[in-house]
C-alpha positions in Angstrom: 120.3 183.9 22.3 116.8 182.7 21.2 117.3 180.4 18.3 115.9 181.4 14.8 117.2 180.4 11.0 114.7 182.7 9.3 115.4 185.8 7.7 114.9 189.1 10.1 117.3 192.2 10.2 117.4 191.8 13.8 118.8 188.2 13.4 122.6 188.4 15.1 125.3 185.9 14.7 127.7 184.8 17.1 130.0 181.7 15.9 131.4 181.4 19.8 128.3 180.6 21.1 126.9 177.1 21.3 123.2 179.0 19.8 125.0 181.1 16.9 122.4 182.6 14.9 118.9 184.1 16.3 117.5 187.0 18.5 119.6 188.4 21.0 118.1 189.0 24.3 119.3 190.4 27.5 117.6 189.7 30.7 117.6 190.2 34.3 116.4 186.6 36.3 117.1 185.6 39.6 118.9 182.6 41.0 116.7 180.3 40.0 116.0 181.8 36.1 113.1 183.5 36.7 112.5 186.8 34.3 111.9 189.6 35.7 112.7 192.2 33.1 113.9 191.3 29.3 115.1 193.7 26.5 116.1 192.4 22.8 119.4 193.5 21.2 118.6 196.0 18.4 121.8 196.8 16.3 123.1 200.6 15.8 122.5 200.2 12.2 118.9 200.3 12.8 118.3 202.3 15.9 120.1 204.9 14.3 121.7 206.0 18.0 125.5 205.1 19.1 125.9 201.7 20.7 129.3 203.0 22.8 129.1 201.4 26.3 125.9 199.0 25.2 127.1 196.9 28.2 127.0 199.6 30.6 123.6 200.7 29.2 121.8 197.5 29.3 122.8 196.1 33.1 121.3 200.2 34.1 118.6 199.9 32.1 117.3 196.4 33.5 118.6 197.6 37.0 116.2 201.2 37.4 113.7 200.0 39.3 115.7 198.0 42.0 117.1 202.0 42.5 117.3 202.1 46.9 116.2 198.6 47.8 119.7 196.8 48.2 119.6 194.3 45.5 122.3 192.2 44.3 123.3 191.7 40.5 125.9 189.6 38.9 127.2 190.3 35.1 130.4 188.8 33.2 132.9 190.9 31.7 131.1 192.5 28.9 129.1 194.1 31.0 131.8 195.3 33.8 133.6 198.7 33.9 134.3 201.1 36.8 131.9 203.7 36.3 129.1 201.3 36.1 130.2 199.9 40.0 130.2 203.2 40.8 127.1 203.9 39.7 124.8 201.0 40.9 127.0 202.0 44.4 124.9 205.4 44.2 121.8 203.7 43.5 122.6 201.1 46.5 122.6 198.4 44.3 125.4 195.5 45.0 127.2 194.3 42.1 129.9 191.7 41.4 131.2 191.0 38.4 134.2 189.3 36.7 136.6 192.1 34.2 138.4 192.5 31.4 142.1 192.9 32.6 142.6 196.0 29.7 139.8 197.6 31.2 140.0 201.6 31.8 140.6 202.5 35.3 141.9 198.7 36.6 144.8 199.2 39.1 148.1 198.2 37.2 150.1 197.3 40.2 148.5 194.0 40.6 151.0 191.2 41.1 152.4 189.6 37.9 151.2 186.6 36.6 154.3 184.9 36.4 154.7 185.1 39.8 151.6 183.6 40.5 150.6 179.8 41.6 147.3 178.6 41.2 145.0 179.9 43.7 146.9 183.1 44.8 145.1 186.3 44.5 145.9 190.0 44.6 143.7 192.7 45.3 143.4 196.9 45.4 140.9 199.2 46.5 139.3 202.7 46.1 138.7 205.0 48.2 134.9 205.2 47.0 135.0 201.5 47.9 135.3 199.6 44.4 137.6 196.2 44.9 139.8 194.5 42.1 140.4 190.8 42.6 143.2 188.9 40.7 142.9 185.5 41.6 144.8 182.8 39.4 143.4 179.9 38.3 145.2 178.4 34.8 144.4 181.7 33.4 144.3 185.0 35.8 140.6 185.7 36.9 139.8 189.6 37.6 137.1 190.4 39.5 135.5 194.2 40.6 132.7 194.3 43.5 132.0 197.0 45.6 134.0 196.5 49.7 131.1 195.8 52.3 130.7 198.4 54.7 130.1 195.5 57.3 
């Protein structure tokens, strides 16, 4: 989130975040927070397009031009889904990321949290090689990541 008080149509607000009002920017940096590629968040209001899987959209868009070359790229939660694994997987691009546990497609057999001491984990796999983590900290922690063919 880039600051800004002004007036704009593009001007977001988000009263979780420590920045609440300004321009909302998504970028792909490496580790040490270098830019490589940026894109500003545009509401649906004003693109006139549907915003359904935004998330999804965003981490392909900044990610087509590391198509082939074995990259790695990290995302949180709003960001994460199964079909977008699968689809960097094509493109042989690695990607980890932490997920929403009421996701579509998350193995339900994981173990139950009440069950669970701080520290355990659970895990499933596909067959096309996508892995769910369950690892319990105070809260339960999923995490997706395609399994290493090493």
């Amino acid at each position: 989130m880039i600051r800004f008080k002004g007036r704009s149509t593009l001007k977001q607000y988000m009263p979780l975040k420590p920045i609440k009002r300004g321009y909302k920017v998504w970028v792909r940096a490496d580790e040490s927070g270098y830019i490589f590629v940026s894109s500003k968040y545009i509401q649906a209001k004003l693109q006139e397009v549907k915003q359904s899987l935004l998330g999804e959209r965003v981490v392909k868009d900044l990610t087509e031009k590391l198509s082939g070359s074995n990259h790695k790229v990290f995302f949180d939660n709003f960001f994460s889904s199964v079909n977008l694994l699968k689809d960097l997987q094509a493109k042989q691009i690695q990607a980890c990321g932490t997920i929403r546990k009421d996701r579509v497609n998350l193995p339900h057999d994981l173990a139950d949290d009440r069950y669970m001491v701080r520290g355990a984990s659970d895990w499933r796999s596909t067959v096309p090689g996508i892995v769910v983590v369950k690892w319990m900290d105070q809260k339960p922690v999923y995490f997706k990541l395609p399994r290493s063919n090493r």
